[in-house]
CSV table of C-alpha atoms in Angstrom, one decimal:
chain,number,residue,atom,x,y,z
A,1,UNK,CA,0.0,0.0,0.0
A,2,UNK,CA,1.4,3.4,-0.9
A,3,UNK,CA,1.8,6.5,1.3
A,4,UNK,CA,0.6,9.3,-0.4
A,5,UNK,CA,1.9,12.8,0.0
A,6,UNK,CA,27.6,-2.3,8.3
A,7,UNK,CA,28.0,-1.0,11.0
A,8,UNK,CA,26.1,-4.3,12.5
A,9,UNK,CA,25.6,-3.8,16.5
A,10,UNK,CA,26.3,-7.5,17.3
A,11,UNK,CA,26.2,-9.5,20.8
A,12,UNK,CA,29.0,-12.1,20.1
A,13,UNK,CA,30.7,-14.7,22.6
A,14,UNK,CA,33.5,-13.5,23.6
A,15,UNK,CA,35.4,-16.9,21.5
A,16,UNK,CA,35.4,-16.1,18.0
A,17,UNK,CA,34.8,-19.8,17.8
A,18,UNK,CA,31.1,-19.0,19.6
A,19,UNK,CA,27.8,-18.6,17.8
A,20,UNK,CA,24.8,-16.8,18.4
A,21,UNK,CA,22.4,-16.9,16.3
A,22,UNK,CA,18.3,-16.8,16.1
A,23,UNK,CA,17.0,-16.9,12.2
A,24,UNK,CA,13.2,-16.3,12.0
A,25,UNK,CA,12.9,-16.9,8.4
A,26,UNK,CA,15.5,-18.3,5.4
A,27,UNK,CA,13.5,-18.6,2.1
A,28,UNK,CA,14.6,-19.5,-1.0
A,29,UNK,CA,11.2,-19.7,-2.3
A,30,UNK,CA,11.5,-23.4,-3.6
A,31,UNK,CA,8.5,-25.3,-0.9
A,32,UNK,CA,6.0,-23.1,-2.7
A,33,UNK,CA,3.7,-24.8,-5.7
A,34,UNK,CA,4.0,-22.5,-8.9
A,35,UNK,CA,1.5,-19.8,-9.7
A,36,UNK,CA,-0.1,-20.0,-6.1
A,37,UNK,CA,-0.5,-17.4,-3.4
A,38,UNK,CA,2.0,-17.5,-0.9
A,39,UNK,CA,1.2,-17.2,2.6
A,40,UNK,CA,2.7,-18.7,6.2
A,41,UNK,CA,4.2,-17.4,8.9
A,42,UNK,CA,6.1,-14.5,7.1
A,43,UNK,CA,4.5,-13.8,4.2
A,44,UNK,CA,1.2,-12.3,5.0
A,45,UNK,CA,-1.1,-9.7,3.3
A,46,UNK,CA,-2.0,-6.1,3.8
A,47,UNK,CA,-5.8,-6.3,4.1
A,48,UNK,CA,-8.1,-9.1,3.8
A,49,UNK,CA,-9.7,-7.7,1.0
A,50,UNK,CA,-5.8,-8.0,-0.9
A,51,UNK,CA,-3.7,-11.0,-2.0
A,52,UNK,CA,0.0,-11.8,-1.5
A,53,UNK,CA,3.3,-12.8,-3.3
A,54,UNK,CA,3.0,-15.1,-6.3
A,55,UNK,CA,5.3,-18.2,-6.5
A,56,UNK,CA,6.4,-18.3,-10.0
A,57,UNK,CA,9.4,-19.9,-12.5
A,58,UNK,CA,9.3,-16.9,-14.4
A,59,UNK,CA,13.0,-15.4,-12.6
A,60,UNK,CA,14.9,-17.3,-10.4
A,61,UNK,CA,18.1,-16.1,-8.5
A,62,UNK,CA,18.4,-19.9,-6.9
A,63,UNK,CA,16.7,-22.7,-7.8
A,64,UNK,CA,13.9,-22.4,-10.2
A,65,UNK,CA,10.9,-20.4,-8.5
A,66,UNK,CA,11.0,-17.0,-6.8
A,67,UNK,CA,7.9,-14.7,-5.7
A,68,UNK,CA,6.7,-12.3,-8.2
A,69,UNK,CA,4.6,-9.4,-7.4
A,70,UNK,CA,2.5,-8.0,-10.4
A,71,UNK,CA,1.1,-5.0,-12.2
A,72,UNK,CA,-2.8,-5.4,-10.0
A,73,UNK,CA,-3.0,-2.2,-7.8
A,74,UNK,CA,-5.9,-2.8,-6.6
A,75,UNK,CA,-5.1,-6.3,-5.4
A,76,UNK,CA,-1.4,-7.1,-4.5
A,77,UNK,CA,-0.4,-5.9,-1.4
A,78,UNK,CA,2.1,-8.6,-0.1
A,79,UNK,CA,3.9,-8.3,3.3
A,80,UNK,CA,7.1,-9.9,4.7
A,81,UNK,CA,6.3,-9.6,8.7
A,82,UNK,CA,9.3,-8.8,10.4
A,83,UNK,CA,7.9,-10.1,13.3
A,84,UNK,CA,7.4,-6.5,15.1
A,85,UNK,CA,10.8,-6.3,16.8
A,86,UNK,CA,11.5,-4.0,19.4
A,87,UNK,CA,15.1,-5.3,21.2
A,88,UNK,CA,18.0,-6.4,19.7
A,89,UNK,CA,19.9,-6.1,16.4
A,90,UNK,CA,18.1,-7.3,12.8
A,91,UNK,CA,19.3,-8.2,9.9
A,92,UNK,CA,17.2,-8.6,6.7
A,93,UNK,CA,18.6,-9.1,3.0
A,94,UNK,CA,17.0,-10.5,0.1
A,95,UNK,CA,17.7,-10.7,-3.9
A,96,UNK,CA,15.7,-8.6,-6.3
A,97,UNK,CA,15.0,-8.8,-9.7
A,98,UNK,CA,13.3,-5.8,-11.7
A,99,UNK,CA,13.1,-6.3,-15.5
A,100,UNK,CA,14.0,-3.4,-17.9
A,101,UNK,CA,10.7,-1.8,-18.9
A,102,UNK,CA,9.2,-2.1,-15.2
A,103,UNK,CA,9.2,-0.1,-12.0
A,104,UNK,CA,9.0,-1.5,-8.1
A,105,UNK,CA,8.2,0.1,-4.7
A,106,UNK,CA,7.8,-0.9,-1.7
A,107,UNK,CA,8.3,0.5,2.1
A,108,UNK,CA,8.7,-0.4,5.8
A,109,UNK,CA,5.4,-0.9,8.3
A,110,UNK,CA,6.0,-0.6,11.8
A,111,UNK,CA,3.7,-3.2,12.8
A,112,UNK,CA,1.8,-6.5,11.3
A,113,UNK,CA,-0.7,-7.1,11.1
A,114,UNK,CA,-1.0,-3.3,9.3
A,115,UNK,CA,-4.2,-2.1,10.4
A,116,UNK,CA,-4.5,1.4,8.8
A,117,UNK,CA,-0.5,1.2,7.9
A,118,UNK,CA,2.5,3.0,9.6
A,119,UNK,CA,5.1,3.7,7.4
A,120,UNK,CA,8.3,3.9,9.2
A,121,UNK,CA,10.6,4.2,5.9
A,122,UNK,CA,9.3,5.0,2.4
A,123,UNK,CA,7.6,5.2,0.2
A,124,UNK,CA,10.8,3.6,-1.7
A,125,UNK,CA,10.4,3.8,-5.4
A,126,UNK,CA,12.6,2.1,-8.0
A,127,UNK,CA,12.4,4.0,-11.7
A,128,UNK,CA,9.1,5.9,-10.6
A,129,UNK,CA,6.6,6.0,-13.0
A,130,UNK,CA,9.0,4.5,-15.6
A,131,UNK,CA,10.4,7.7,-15.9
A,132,UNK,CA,14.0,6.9,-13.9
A,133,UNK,CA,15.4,3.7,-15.5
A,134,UNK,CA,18.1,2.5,-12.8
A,135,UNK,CA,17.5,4.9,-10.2
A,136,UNK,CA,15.8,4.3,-6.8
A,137,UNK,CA,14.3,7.3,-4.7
A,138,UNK,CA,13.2,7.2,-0.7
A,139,UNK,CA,10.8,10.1,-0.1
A,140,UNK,CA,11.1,9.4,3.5
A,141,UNK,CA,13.5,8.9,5.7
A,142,UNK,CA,15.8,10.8,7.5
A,143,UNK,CA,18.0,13.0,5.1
A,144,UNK,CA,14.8,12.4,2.6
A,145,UNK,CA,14.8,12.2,-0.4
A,146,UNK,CA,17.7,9.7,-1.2
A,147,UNK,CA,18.7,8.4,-4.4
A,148,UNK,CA,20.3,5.2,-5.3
A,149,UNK,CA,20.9,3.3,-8.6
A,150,UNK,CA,19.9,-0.4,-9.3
A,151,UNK,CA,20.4,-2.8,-12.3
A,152,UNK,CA,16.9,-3.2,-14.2
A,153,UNK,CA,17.5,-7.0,-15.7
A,154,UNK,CA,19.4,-8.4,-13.3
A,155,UNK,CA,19.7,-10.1,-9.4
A,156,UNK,CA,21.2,-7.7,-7.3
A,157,UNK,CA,20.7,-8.5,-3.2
A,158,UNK,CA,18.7,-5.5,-0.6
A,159,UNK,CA,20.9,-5.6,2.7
A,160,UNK,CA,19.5,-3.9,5.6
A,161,UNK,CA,20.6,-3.8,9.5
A,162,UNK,CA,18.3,-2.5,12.2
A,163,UNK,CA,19.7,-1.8,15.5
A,164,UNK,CA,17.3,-2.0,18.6
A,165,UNK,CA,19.8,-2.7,21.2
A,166,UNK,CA,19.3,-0.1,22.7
A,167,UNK,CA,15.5,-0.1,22.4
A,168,UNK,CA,13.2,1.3,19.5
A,169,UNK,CA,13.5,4.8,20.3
A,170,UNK,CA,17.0,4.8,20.1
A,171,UNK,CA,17.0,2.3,17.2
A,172,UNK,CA,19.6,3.1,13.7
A,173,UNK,CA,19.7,1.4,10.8
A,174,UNK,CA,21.6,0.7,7.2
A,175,UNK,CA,20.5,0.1,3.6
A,176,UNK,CA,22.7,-1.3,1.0
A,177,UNK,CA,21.2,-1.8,-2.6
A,178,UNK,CA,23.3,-4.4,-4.7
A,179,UNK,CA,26.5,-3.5,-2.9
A,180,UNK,CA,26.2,-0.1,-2.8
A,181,UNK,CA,25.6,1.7,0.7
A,182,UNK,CA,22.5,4.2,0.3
A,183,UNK,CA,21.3,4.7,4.1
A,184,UNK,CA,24.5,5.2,6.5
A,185,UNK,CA,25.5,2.8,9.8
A,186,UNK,CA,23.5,5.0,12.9
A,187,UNK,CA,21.2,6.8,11.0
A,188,UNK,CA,17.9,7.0,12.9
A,189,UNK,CA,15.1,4.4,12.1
A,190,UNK,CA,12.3,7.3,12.0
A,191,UNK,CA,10.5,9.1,8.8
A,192,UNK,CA,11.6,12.4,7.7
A,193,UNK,CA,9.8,14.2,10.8
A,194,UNK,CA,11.7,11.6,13.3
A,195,UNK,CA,8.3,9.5,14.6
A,196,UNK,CA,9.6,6.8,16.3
A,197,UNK,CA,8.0,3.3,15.0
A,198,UNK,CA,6.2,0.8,16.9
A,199,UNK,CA,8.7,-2.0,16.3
A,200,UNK,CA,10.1,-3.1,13.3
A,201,UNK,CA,6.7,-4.7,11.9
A,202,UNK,CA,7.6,-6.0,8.2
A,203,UNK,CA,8.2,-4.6,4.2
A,204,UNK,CA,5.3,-3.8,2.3
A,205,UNK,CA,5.7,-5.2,-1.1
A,206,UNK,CA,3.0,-2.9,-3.0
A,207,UNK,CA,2.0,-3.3,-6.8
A,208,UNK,CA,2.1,0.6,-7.3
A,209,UNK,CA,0.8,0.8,-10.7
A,210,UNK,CA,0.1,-1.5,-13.5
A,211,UNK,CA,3.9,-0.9,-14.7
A,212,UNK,CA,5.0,-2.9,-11.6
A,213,UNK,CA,6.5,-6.1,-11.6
A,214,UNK,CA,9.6,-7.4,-9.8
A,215,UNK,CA,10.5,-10.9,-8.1
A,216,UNK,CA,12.4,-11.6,-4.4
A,217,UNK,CA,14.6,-14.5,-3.7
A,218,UNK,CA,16.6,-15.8,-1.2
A,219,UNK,CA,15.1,-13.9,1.5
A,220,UNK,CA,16.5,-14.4,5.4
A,221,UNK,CA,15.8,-12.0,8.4
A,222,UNK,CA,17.4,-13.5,11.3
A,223,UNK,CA,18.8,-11.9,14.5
A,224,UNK,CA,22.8,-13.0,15.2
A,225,UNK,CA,25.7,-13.0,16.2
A,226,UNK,CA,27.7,-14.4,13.1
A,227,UNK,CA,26.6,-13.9,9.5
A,228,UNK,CA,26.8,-17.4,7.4
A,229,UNK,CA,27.5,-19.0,10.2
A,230,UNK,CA,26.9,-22.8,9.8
A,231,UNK,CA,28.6,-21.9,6.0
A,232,UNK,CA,31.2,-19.7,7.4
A,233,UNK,CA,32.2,-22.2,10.2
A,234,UNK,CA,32.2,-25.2,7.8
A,235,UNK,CA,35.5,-23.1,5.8
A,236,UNK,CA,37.4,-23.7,8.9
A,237,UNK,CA,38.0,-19.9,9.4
A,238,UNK,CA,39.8,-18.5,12.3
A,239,UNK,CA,40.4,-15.5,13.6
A,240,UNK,CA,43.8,-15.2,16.4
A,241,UNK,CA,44.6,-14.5,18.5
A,242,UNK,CA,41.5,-12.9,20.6
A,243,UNK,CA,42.2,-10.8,22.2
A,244,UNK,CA,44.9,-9.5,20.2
A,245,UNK,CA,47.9,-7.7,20.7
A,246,UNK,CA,49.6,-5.8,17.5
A,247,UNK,CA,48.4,-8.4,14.9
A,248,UNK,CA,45.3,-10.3,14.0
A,249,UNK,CA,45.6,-13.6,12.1
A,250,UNK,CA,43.3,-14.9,9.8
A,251,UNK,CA,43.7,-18.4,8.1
A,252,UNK,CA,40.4,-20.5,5.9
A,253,UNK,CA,40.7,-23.5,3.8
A,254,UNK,CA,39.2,-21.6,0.9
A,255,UNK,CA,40.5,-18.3,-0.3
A,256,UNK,CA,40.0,-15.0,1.8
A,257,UNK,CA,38.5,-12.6,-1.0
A,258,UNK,CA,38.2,-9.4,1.5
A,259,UNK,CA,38.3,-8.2,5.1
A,260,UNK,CA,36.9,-5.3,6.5
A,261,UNK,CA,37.4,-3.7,10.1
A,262,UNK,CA,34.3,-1.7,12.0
A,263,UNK,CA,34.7,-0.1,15.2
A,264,UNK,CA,31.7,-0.2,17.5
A,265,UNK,CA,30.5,2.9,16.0
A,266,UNK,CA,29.7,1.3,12.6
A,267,UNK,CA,32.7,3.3,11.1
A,268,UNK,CA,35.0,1.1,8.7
A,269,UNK,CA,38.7,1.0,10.2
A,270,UNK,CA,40.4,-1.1,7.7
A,271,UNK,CA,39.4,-2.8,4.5
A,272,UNK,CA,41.5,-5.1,1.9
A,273,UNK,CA,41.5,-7.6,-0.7
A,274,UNK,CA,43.3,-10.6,0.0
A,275,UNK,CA,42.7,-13.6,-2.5
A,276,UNK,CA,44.7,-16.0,0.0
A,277,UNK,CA,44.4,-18.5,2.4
A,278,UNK,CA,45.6,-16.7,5.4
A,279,UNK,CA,46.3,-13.2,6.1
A,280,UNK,CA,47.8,-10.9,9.2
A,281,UNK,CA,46.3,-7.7,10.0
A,282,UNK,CA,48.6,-5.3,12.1
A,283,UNK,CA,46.1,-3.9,14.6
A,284,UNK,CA,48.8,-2.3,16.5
A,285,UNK,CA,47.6,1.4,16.1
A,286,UNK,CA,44.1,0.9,16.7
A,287,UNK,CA,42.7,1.7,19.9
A,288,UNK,CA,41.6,-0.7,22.7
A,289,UNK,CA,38.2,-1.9,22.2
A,290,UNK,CA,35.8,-4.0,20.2
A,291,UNK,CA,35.9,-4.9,16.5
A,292,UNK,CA,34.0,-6.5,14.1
A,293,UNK,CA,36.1,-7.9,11.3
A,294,UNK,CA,33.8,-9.1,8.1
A,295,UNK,CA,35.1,-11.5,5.7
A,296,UNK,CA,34.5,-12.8,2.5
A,297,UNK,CA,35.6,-16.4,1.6
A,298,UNK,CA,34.7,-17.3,-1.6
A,299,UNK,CA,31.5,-15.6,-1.6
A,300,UNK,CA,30.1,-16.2,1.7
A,301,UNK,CA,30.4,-13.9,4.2
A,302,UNK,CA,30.9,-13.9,8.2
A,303,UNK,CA,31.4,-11.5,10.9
A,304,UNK,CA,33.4,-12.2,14.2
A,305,UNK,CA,33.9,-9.5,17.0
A,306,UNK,CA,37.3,-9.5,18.3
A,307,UNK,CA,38.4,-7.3,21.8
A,308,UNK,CA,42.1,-5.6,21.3
């Protein structure tokens, strides 16, 4: 339904070798039976009187099926429910296709079931009114209105973090749209005028015109302390020593692509390529303190918090 008008805050174990983790929902869209509505325990609707994702072959980042929402304003109105959080740290990512000659919106609600809606973020529109090929706009938000870009015709992945450790009033957030950061580490989870949500309630998936149709994949919204983590674990990565003193070791049995440092601020410290099976980090000029080190091995991707 339409309005009109990294760096991740994570509770680890203090052994890098620890996990944390509570996912609510990984969905790669492959249980569902072609051309049916989807609904279950996440995938919900915004009234009764509107009907929800389609499962269909058409696009597929994974497997062979993926959920398509149309060109029906009147009707589609999916929602992924977020499962109204109002504690803790959430992260929420999920692949996006939007084919050349279409356009896609959607927005955040802070609570599901809707009701009469509250938009927390958005409305978020990708190549409005066909009129912006490749270019995404949030009309609001805090620093409203934002612009992004996005590939039309290709899978490119939605990353977003919401931080409620502190509680919902006090709660920050990120975006990134196919790699690119478009809403900052700590910027406040309110609309333009700074209304503090109920919770983090779920992503309205709106049909905005009859020139709308996109598909979502791979979908996961989970609450950890480790990204990837059985994947991540099962490359034999470690991270030493921890605490460290001057230097930070990192060995895998697969390749290291890239590691990137983040202070408990969100703000990036370090950041390199590395193509290699192990790698030392001199940490020796940072201060004392909490990090969360991000890595890439062979396209999956972990974080571990390390104390210097």
């Amino acid at each position: 339904m339409k309005k009109n008008y990294f760096l991740i805050a994570l509770f680890l174990f203090a052994s890098v070798g620890a996990f944390a983790q509570t996912t609510d929902f990984d969905d790669d869209m492959e249980s569902y039976t072609e051309g049916t509505i989807i609904e279950n325990a996440w995938w919900t609707v915004w009234n009764s009187s509107t009907v929800g994702i389609l499962s269909s072959s058409e696009q597929a980042n994974s497997g062979s099926l993926s959920g398509k929402v149309g060109d029906d304003p009147t009707t589609i109105d999916p929602v992924l429910n977020l499962g109204n959080k109002i504690f803790d740290t959430w992260y929420t990512n999920f692949m996006m296709y939007v084919p050349a000659d279409k356009e896609a919106y959607w927005n955040l609600q802070g609570e599901v079931p809707i009701g009469s809606g509250e938009w927390i973020i958005g409305n978020i529109f990708m190549n409005q009114d066909l009129a912006a090929p490749g270019v995404g706009l949030i009309d609001n938000c805090v620093g409203a209105p934002v612009n992004f870009t996005f590939p039309h015709g290709a899978w490119f992945e939605v990353e977003m973090i919401v931080d409620i450790s502190a509680g919902i009033s006090a709660a920050t957030w990120e975006l990134n749209i196919d790699g690119n950061n478009v809403i900052p580490a700590g910027t406040a989870f309110t609309d333009s005028a700074g209304t503090v949500p109920t919770s983090l309630g779920g992503i309205n998936y709106y049909a905005i015109s009859t020139n709308n149709t996109y598909y979502l994949d791979d979908l996961r919204h989970a609450d950890f302390a480790e990204l990837g983590t059985a994947d991540f674990a099962s490359k034999g990565f470690s991270a030493t020593p921890n605490p460290v003193v001057n230097v930070l070791n990192l060995q895998a049995n697969e390749n290291i692509s890239s590691v990137a440092i983040y202070n408990v601020l969100g703000q990036q410290v370090y950041a390199a390529n590395i193509d290699a099976l192990s790698s030392t980090i001199d940490m020796s000029q940072m201060a004392s303190g909490a990090y969360f080190v991000k890595v890439n091995i062979n396209g999956t991707e972990g974080t571990v918090k390390v104390i210097k």
